C-alpha cells in the first residue's frame, strides 16, 4: 500500500490533474494519456526487453511515450501527435493495459470459457469489448468493478487495475511453445479466405468459407465451450475437455475485414500465417492491419515463409533467407517473437525440417494424415463445402 501511495504521489507531482470546478471539489484526480503510459511501461520493462528504434510523437519527446509507441501500446493521431494531456477513459486505459500485459507476458494464457460479466459492460464501445472481456479471464477486470467505460478514469482506479495486472503477469498460467500434448491429439482447423467465391474454379473452392458459415462455426465452438488456443498452447489439450486451434494461411485481407469482427464477437482467438512478400499486395492484409490484429490480442501473426514457394526446391541458405527475412518483417510489425511456421503448401523435407527447427518451435502441415509431431502438426481443412454437420464431425472426432 505504501508503494502504491508513493507511485500515486509521484504521478500527481509529474502531471497534476486539472482543477475541478467549484461544484466538484470532492472528485478524485483523473488520468491523462501521459500518466497512463508512465504507469504501464514499467510493467513491460520489468518483465520483458524489447529492441525499439521507432520515432516518437511530434508533440512529446518523452522516452517512455516513444517506447510505448514502438511496441504498439499506444497510437497517435493522423499527424503523429500523442496528445499527452488528453484525459483517458476507463475503457481506453484498460485496452492500453491489456496490450501492456501481452507485451510483459506474451505467453500468458487467456481461457475464453472463464469470461465473466462486469458492471456497465453494456456501455462499452464495440472496439473495446473483446479486450475488456479478455481482462475478465485473468481477473484484472471483475464483476465487483462499478465503472463507467466512457468516463475519464481516476488515478486511484488505474492504480488498482495496474496492481491486478502485475499479479496476473506474475502468477497467471503460462504456455510453453513447442510442448506437445501427450494424451490428446490437437484439433487444428485450417482456413484461408473468409468470403464468397465469385467466378472461382471448383479446384479453388477449398480456399473459401463464407462469412455466414464462418460465424455459424465459431458460434458453435463458443456455445459448446471450446477453448480457443494459440500454437504456444498446444500442451493445454491434455488439461482441457474441449479445445481447438484456428489457423489461417496466406493473409487475405478478408481475414481482417470479415473474420476478425466475428472472432471478436465470440471472444475467439486465432493464428494467421502470412507470406511476407504478399503483405500489402492487392487482396492481402497490409502492415497496419496486421499490427491492429496482433495488438488487439485476437490474432498471433506467424510465418508462412517469405515468398510462399515450395521450400523443398531451395538450398539450405535459401531456406534460411526465407525464414529469417519473414521473421524480421513480422516482428517489426507485431513486436512479438515469431515461433511458429506453416509450410507453404504444407510441403517439407529433411533439409527444410533442419532449418525449421532452428527458427521455430512448431510447424504446421496441410496433411491430415501427418504423424502430429511438433514440426508436422496436422490440420483439418474447413472450406466452401463444409456444412455444419460435417464441421461438427471434424471438431468432435
Short mmCIF file of C-alpha atoms in Angstrom, two decimals:
data_model
loop_
_atom_site.label_atom_id
_atom_site.label_comp_id
_atom_site.label_asym_id
_atom_site.label_seq_id
_atom_site.Cartn_x
_atom_site.Cartn_y
_atom_site.Cartn_z
CA UNK A 1 0.00 0.00 0.00
CA UNK A 2 2.87 2.35 0.85
CA UNK A 3 4.44 1.68 -2.55
CA UNK A 4 1.17 2.37 -4.37
CA UNK A 5 0.77 5.63 -2.46
CA UNK A 6 4.28 6.73 -3.45
CA UNK A 7 3.60 5.96 -7.12
CA UNK A 8 0.34 7.88 -6.94
CA UNK A 9 2.03 10.86 -5.31
CA UNK A 10 4.82 10.94 -7.86
CA UNK A 11 2.37 10.79 -10.74
CA UNK A 12 0.39 13.68 -9.36
CA UNK A 13 3.57 15.73 -8.99
CA UNK A 14 4.76 14.91 -12.53
CA UNK A 15 1.46 15.68 -14.19
CA UNK A 16 -1.16 17.16 -11.85
CA UNK A 17 -4.80 16.88 -12.93
CA UNK A 18 -6.81 19.89 -13.94
CA UNK A 19 -8.55 21.72 -11.11
CA UNK A 20 -12.10 20.56 -10.51
CA UNK A 21 -14.84 23.15 -10.71
CA UNK A 22 -16.43 24.58 -7.59
CA UNK A 23 -19.21 22.02 -7.57
CA UNK A 24 -16.90 19.01 -7.83
CA UNK A 25 -14.30 19.68 -5.19
CA UNK A 26 -14.58 16.14 -3.88
CA UNK A 27 -13.90 14.49 -7.26
CA UNK A 28 -10.93 12.15 -7.40
CA UNK A 29 -7.95 13.03 -9.63
CA UNK A 30 -8.33 11.77 -13.19
CA UNK A 31 -5.74 10.32 -15.54
CA UNK A 32 -4.15 11.64 -18.73
CA UNK A 33 -2.67 9.65 -21.61
CA UNK A 34 0.82 10.63 -20.46
CA UNK A 35 0.18 9.34 -16.94
CA UNK A 36 -1.28 6.12 -18.34
CA UNK A 37 1.94 5.42 -20.23
CA UNK A 38 4.00 6.19 -17.13
CA UNK A 39 2.01 3.57 -15.22
CA UNK A 40 2.06 0.81 -17.82
CA UNK A 41 5.53 0.99 -19.42
CA UNK A 42 7.29 -0.09 -16.17
CA UNK A 43 5.12 -3.22 -16.11
CA UNK A 44 6.50 -4.18 -19.52
CA UNK A 45 10.12 -3.26 -18.81
CA UNK A 46 10.19 -5.19 -15.54
CA UNK A 47 9.26 -8.39 -17.35
CA UNK A 48 10.43 -8.19 -20.94
CA UNK A 49 13.07 -6.44 -23.05
CA UNK A 50 12.17 -5.12 -26.50
CA UNK A 51 14.51 -3.61 -29.03
CA UNK A 52 12.98 -0.40 -30.32
CA UNK A 53 14.03 2.06 -32.95
CA UNK A 54 10.84 3.78 -34.00
CA UNK A 55 10.50 7.56 -33.87
CA UNK A 56 8.34 9.09 -31.17
CA UNK A 57 5.44 11.51 -31.48
CA UNK A 58 5.61 15.08 -32.76
CA UNK A 59 4.17 16.64 -29.58
CA UNK A 60 6.29 14.93 -26.91
CA UNK A 61 9.92 13.92 -26.53
CA UNK A 62 9.28 11.66 -23.55
CA UNK A 63 11.23 8.41 -23.92
CA UNK A 64 8.59 6.23 -22.26
CA UNK A 65 5.95 7.52 -24.66
CA UNK A 66 8.25 6.83 -27.63
CA UNK A 67 8.85 3.34 -26.25
CA UNK A 68 5.12 2.75 -25.84
CA UNK A 69 4.58 3.75 -29.46
CA UNK A 70 7.39 1.48 -30.68
CA UNK A 71 5.94 -1.63 -29.03
CA UNK A 72 2.37 -0.87 -30.08
CA UNK A 73 0.96 0.09 -26.68
CA UNK A 74 -0.41 3.42 -27.90
CA UNK A 75 -1.31 5.08 -31.17
CA UNK A 76 -1.43 8.72 -32.22
CA UNK A 77 -3.38 10.98 -34.49
CA UNK A 78 -3.01 11.08 -38.26
CA UNK A 79 -0.43 13.86 -37.95
CA UNK A 80 1.62 11.84 -35.42
CA UNK A 81 0.53 13.60 -32.24
CA UNK A 82 0.13 11.75 -28.95
CA UNK A 83 -1.97 14.35 -27.08
CA UNK A 84 -0.29 13.63 -23.73
CA UNK A 85 -2.59 15.87 -21.67
CA UNK A 86 -5.78 14.36 -23.04
CA UNK A 87 -7.84 12.54 -20.39
CA UNK A 88 -8.13 8.80 -20.93
CA UNK A 89 -11.36 6.86 -20.45
CA UNK A 90 -11.72 3.69 -18.41
CA UNK A 91 -12.11 1.51 -21.49
CA UNK A 92 -9.16 3.05 -23.35
CA UNK A 93 -6.89 2.80 -20.32
CA UNK A 94 -7.82 -0.86 -19.94
CA UNK A 95 -7.09 -1.51 -23.61
CA UNK A 96 -3.62 0.01 -23.24
CA UNK A 97 -3.16 -2.06 -20.10
CA UNK A 98 -4.21 -5.22 -21.96
CA UNK A 99 -1.55 -4.53 -24.60
CA UNK A 100 0.97 -3.94 -21.83
CA UNK A 101 0.14 -7.26 -20.20
CA UNK A 102 0.54 -9.05 -23.52
CA UNK A 103 3.95 -7.41 -24.01
CA UNK A 104 5.05 -8.14 -20.44
CA UNK A 105 3.92 -11.77 -20.58
CA UNK A 106 3.37 -12.84 -24.21
CA UNK A 107 2.94 -16.46 -23.09
CA UNK A 108 0.11 -15.65 -20.62
CA UNK A 109 -2.89 -17.93 -21.14
CA UNK A 110 -6.38 -16.49 -21.68
CA UNK A 111 -9.20 -19.01 -21.26
CA UNK A 112 -12.30 -17.81 -23.11
CA UNK A 113 -14.55 -20.08 -21.03
CA UNK A 114 -13.62 -18.00 -17.96
CA UNK A 115 -15.07 -14.75 -19.28
CA UNK A 116 -17.33 -13.05 -16.75
CA UNK A 117 -19.77 -10.21 -16.97
CA UNK A 118 -18.88 -6.90 -15.35
CA UNK A 119 -20.87 -3.89 -14.34
CA UNK A 120 -21.75 -1.37 -17.06
CA UNK A 121 -20.41 -3.61 -19.83
CA UNK A 122 -23.39 -2.64 -21.97
CA UNK A 123 -21.86 0.84 -22.21
CA UNK A 124 -18.54 -0.40 -23.61
CA UNK A 125 -17.80 0.69 -27.18
CA UNK A 126 -17.72 -2.07 -29.78
CA UNK A 127 -13.98 -1.72 -30.40
CA UNK A 128 -13.20 -2.28 -26.71
CA UNK A 129 -15.44 -5.25 -25.94
CA UNK A 130 -13.01 -8.02 -26.86
CA UNK A 131 -10.12 -6.55 -24.88
CA UNK A 132 -12.15 -5.83 -21.76
CA UNK A 133 -13.77 -9.27 -21.87
CA UNK A 134 -10.30 -10.83 -22.08
CA UNK A 135 -9.26 -8.96 -18.94
CA UNK A 136 -12.00 -10.75 -17.01
CA UNK A 137 -10.31 -14.05 -17.91
CA UNK A 138 -7.24 -13.08 -15.87
CA UNK A 139 -9.05 -11.21 -13.07
CA UNK A 140 -7.87 -7.73 -13.99
CA UNK A 141 -11.48 -6.69 -14.52
CA UNK A 142 -14.04 -8.25 -12.19
CA UNK A 143 -17.76 -8.18 -11.56
CA UNK A 144 -17.07 -6.05 -8.49
CA UNK A 145 -15.87 -3.10 -10.57
CA UNK A 146 -18.54 -0.44 -10.95
CA UNK A 147 -17.02 1.82 -13.58
CA UNK A 148 -18.29 3.91 -16.45
CA UNK A 149 -16.37 2.92 -19.61
CA UNK A 150 -16.62 6.29 -21.36
CA UNK A 151 -15.77 8.44 -18.36
CA UNK A 152 -12.23 9.55 -17.57
CA UNK A 153 -10.58 7.00 -15.33
CA UNK A 154 -9.41 8.09 -11.88
CA UNK A 155 -5.77 7.73 -10.89
CA UNK A 156 -6.86 5.57 -7.95
CA UNK A 157 -8.77 3.09 -10.11
CA UNK A 158 -5.98 3.00 -12.70
CA UNK A 159 -3.50 2.02 -9.98
CA UNK A 160 -5.88 -0.73 -8.83
CA UNK A 161 -6.03 -2.20 -12.33
CA UNK A 162 -2.25 -1.99 -12.73
CA UNK A 163 -1.82 -3.83 -9.43
CA UNK A 164 -4.06 -6.64 -10.65
CA UNK A 165 -2.17 -6.71 -13.95
CA UNK A 166 1.11 -7.18 -12.09
CA UNK A 167 -0.42 -10.10 -10.21
CA UNK A 168 -1.66 -11.68 -13.46
CA UNK A 169 1.77 -11.32 -15.06
CA UNK A 170 3.47 -12.81 -12.01
CA UNK A 171 1.05 -15.62 -11.17
CA UNK A 172 -1.01 -16.30 -14.30
CA UNK A 173 -0.95 -19.58 -16.22
CA UNK A 174 1.79 -19.61 -18.87
CA UNK A 175 2.12 -21.54 -22.09
CA UNK A 176 5.28 -23.20 -23.39
CA UNK A 177 5.94 -23.06 -27.13
CA UNK A 178 6.88 -26.36 -28.70
CA UNK A 179 5.46 -28.59 -25.97
CA UNK A 180 3.00 -31.04 -27.47
CA UNK A 181 0.12 -32.77 -25.67
CA UNK A 182 0.79 -36.34 -24.58
CA UNK A 183 -2.71 -37.74 -24.05
CA UNK A 184 -4.74 -35.97 -26.73
CA UNK A 185 -4.23 -35.12 -30.37
CA UNK A 186 -4.51 -31.38 -31.02
CA UNK A 187 -7.52 -30.29 -33.05
CA UNK A 188 -6.33 -27.68 -35.54
CA UNK A 189 -8.54 -26.15 -38.24
CA UNK A 190 -7.24 -24.58 -41.45
CA UNK A 191 -8.92 -21.63 -43.15
CA UNK A 192 -7.81 -19.32 -45.95
CA UNK A 193 -10.29 -16.72 -47.22
CA UNK A 194 -13.48 -15.72 -45.41
CA UNK A 195 -15.50 -14.51 -48.38
CA UNK A 196 -18.00 -15.54 -51.03
CA UNK A 197 -16.20 -17.01 -54.08
CA UNK A 198 -17.13 -15.35 -57.35
CA UNK A 199 -16.17 -16.92 -60.65
CA UNK A 200 -13.75 -19.28 -58.90
CA UNK A 201 -12.98 -22.68 -60.48
CA UNK A 202 -14.10 -25.66 -58.41
CA UNK A 203 -10.46 -26.61 -57.82
CA UNK A 204 -10.02 -23.47 -55.72
CA UNK A 205 -13.18 -23.60 -53.62
CA UNK A 206 -11.15 -25.14 -50.80
CA UNK A 207 -9.74 -21.64 -50.16
CA UNK A 208 -13.13 -20.13 -49.24
CA UNK A 209 -15.57 -20.12 -46.35
CA UNK A 210 -18.44 -17.63 -46.47
CA UNK A 211 -18.71 -15.16 -43.57
CA UNK A 212 -22.12 -16.60 -42.71
CA UNK A 213 -20.79 -20.16 -42.45
CA UNK A 214 -17.73 -19.00 -40.56
CA UNK A 215 -19.87 -17.23 -37.97
CA UNK A 216 -22.02 -20.34 -37.53
CA UNK A 217 -18.88 -22.40 -36.94
CA UNK A 218 -17.35 -20.02 -34.41
CA UNK A 219 -20.69 -19.63 -32.61
CA UNK A 220 -20.95 -23.41 -32.35
CA UNK A 221 -17.49 -23.62 -30.79
CA UNK A 222 -18.26 -20.81 -28.34
CA UNK A 223 -21.69 -22.18 -27.39
CA UNK A 224 -20.21 -25.63 -26.79
CA UNK A 225 -17.45 -24.38 -24.50
CA UNK A 226 -14.43 -24.95 -26.72
CA UNK A 227 -11.29 -23.19 -25.55
CA UNK A 228 -9.52 -21.36 -28.37
CA UNK A 229 -5.76 -21.90 -28.30
CA UNK A 230 -2.66 -20.44 -29.94
CA UNK A 231 0.19 -22.66 -31.21
CA UNK A 232 2.13 -22.00 -27.99
CA UNK A 233 -0.71 -23.56 -26.03
CA UNK A 234 -0.89 -26.98 -27.68
CA UNK A 235 0.06 -28.77 -24.46
CA UNK A 236 -3.17 -27.47 -22.90
CA UNK A 237 -5.13 -30.03 -24.90
CA UNK A 238 -4.24 -32.52 -22.18
CA UNK A 239 -5.81 -30.41 -19.43
CA UNK A 240 -8.89 -29.14 -21.28
CA UNK A 241 -12.05 -31.06 -22.08
CA UNK A 242 -12.60 -29.34 -25.44
CA UNK A 243 -10.16 -27.12 -27.29
CA UNK A 244 -9.35 -26.02 -30.83
CA UNK A 245 -6.67 -24.06 -32.69
CA UNK A 246 -7.93 -21.86 -35.52
CA UNK A 247 -5.36 -21.13 -38.23
CA UNK A 248 -5.48 -19.04 -41.39
CA UNK A 249 -2.92 -19.27 -44.19
CA UNK A 250 -1.65 -16.58 -46.57
CA UNK A 251 -3.02 -13.33 -45.09
CA UNK A 252 -6.01 -12.45 -47.25
CA UNK A 253 -7.46 -9.05 -46.38
CA UNK A 254 -10.90 -10.51 -45.68
CA UNK A 255 -9.42 -12.16 -42.60
CA UNK A 256 -9.12 -8.61 -41.27
CA UNK A 257 -12.38 -7.23 -42.67
CA UNK A 258 -14.65 -10.27 -42.19
CA UNK A 259 -13.09 -12.89 -39.90
CA UNK A 260 -11.74 -10.54 -37.23
CA UNK A 261 -15.12 -8.97 -36.27
CA UNK A 262 -16.67 -12.44 -35.95
CA UNK A 263 -13.83 -13.70 -33.79
CA UNK A 264 -14.11 -10.60 -31.58
CA UNK A 265 -17.88 -11.08 -31.28
CA UNK A 266 -17.47 -14.58 -29.88
CA UNK A 267 -14.26 -13.92 -27.90
CA UNK A 268 -12.30 -16.35 -30.03
CA UNK A 269 -8.63 -16.21 -30.97
CA UNK A 270 -6.73 -17.44 -34.00
CA UNK A 271 -3.35 -17.59 -35.74
CA UNK A 272 -2.57 -16.07 -39.12
CA UNK A 273 0.38 -17.39 -41.13
CA UNK A 274 1.48 -14.76 -43.65
CA UNK A 275 3.94 -14.92 -46.52
CA UNK A 276 5.64 -11.60 -46.09
CA UNK A 277 6.19 -10.72 -49.75
CA UNK A 278 2.40 -10.68 -50.02
CA UNK A 279 1.89 -8.07 -47.29
CA UNK A 280 0.18 -5.03 -48.79
CA UNK A 281 -0.43 -6.60 -52.20
CA UNK A 282 -3.98 -6.30 -53.61
CA UNK A 283 -6.28 -8.64 -51.70
CA UNK A 284 -3.83 -9.15 -48.81
CA UNK A 285 -3.51 -7.52 -45.39
CA UNK A 286 -1.14 -4.60 -45.12
CA UNK A 287 1.23 -3.94 -42.22
CA UNK A 288 -1.18 -1.62 -40.41
CA UNK A 289 -3.95 -4.22 -40.47
CA UNK A 290 -1.61 -6.93 -39.21
CA UNK A 291 -0.43 -4.62 -36.45
CA UNK A 292 -4.00 -3.99 -35.29
CA UNK A 293 -4.89 -7.68 -35.44
CA UNK A 294 -1.91 -8.57 -33.28
CA UNK A 295 -2.19 -5.67 -30.82
CA UNK A 296 -5.86 -6.45 -30.21
CA UNK A 297 -4.98 -9.90 -28.92
CA UNK A 298 -7.28 -11.84 -31.24
CA UNK A 299 -4.56 -12.93 -33.67
CA UNK A 300 -0.99 -14.13 -33.43
CA UNK A 301 0.78 -13.35 -36.70
CA UNK A 302 3.31 -16.02 -37.65
CA UNK A 303 5.32 -17.19 -40.66
CA UNK A 304 4.28 -18.72 -43.95
CA UNK A 305 7.83 -18.00 -45.20
CA UNK A 306 8.77 -15.04 -47.37
CA UNK A 307 7.76 -15.91 -50.94
CA UNK A 308 5.28 -18.79 -50.50
CA UNK A 309 7.43 -21.10 -52.60
CA UNK A 310 7.90 -24.86 -52.28
CA UNK A 311 10.73 -24.92 -49.76
CA UNK A 312 11.82 -28.39 -50.87
CA UNK A 313 13.25 -26.83 -54.04
CA UNK A 314 15.55 -24.45 -52.16
CA UNK A 315 19.06 -24.79 -50.81
CA UNK A 316 19.73 -24.55 -47.09
CA UNK A 317 20.92 -20.94 -47.48
CA UNK A 318 17.81 -20.03 -49.46
CA UNK A 319 15.59 -21.56 -46.79
CA UNK A 320 17.44 -19.56 -44.14
CA UNK A 321 16.74 -16.42 -46.17
CA UNK A 322 13.04 -17.30 -46.40
CA UNK A 323 12.74 -17.78 -42.65
CA UNK A 324 14.99 -15.04 -41.31
CA UNK A 325 13.61 -12.31 -43.57
CA UNK A 326 10.00 -13.28 -42.90
CA UNK A 327 10.59 -13.36 -39.14
CA UNK A 328 12.22 -9.92 -39.15
CA UNK A 329 9.35 -8.37 -41.10
CA UNK A 330 6.67 -9.90 -38.89
CA UNK A 331 8.48 -8.98 -35.67
CA UNK A 332 8.84 -5.38 -36.80
CA UNK A 333 5.08 -5.24 -37.33
CA UNK A 334 3.92 -7.04 -34.18
CA UNK A 335 6.86 -6.82 -31.73
CA UNK A 336 6.15 -10.47 -30.93
CA UNK A 337 8.60 -13.34 -31.34
CA UNK A 338 7.76 -15.46 -34.37
CA UNK A 339 7.87 -19.03 -33.10
CA UNK A 340 5.59 -20.93 -35.46
CA UNK A 341 5.52 -21.74 -39.18
CA UNK A 342 3.01 -23.08 -41.67
CA UNK A 343 4.93 -24.71 -44.52
CA UNK A 344 3.89 -23.23 -47.88
CA UNK A 345 1.58 -25.81 -49.50
CA UNK A 346 2.29 -27.98 -46.44
CA UNK A 347 5.45 -29.34 -48.09
CA UNK A 348 8.76 -30.06 -46.36
CA UNK A 349 11.67 -32.50 -46.46
CA UNK A 350 14.62 -33.20 -44.19
CA UNK A 351 16.55 -30.13 -45.36
CA UNK A 352 13.54 -27.90 -44.71
CA UNK A 353 12.93 -29.57 -41.36
CA UNK A 354 16.52 -28.99 -40.26
CA UNK A 355 16.22 -25.23 -40.77
CA UNK A 356 12.69 -25.11 -39.37
CA UNK A 357 13.98 -26.49 -36.07
CA UNK A 358 16.50 -23.65 -35.94
CA UNK A 359 13.93 -20.88 -36.36
CA UNK A 360 10.63 -22.14 -34.93
CA UNK A 361 9.15 -24.11 -32.04
CA UNK A 362 6.26 -25.62 -34.04
CA UNK A 363 5.31 -26.08 -37.69
CA UNK A 364 2.01 -26.95 -39.36
CA UNK A 365 1.21 -29.03 -42.42
CA UNK A 366 -1.95 -29.46 -44.50
CA UNK A 367 -1.90 -33.26 -44.49
CA UNK A 368 -4.49 -34.62 -42.08
CA UNK A 369 -2.59 -37.92 -42.07
CA UNK A 370 0.52 -36.37 -40.54
CA UNK A 371 2.10 -38.05 -37.52
CA UNK A 372 1.42 -34.93 -35.43
CA UNK A 373 4.92 -34.15 -34.26
CA UNK A 374 5.85 -30.62 -33.17
CA UNK A 375 7.17 -29.91 -36.68
CA UNK A 376 4.41 -31.65 -38.61
CA UNK A 377 1.18 -30.72 -36.85
CA UNK A 378 -1.78 -31.79 -38.93
CA UNK A 379 -4.70 -29.53 -39.72
CA UNK A 380 -8.22 -30.16 -40.94
CA UNK A 381 -9.42 -28.13 -43.92
CA UNK A 382 -12.59 -26.09 -43.50
CA UNK A 383 -13.79 -24.91 -46.89
CA UNK A 384 -16.73 -23.80 -49.00
CA UNK A 385 -18.33 -27.26 -48.96
CA UNK A 386 -18.13 -27.69 -45.18
CA UNK A 387 -21.68 -27.65 -43.80
CA UNK A 388 -22.43 -27.61 -40.09
CA UNK A 389 -22.95 -31.37 -39.83
CA UNK A 390 -19.54 -32.02 -41.33
CA UNK A 391 -17.95 -29.24 -39.28
CA UNK A 392 -19.25 -30.79 -36.06
CA UNK A 393 -17.86 -34.18 -37.09
CA UNK A 394 -14.48 -32.60 -37.75
CA UNK A 395 -14.17 -30.93 -34.36
CA UNK A 396 -15.57 -33.92 -32.44
CA UNK A 397 -13.51 -36.71 -33.94
#
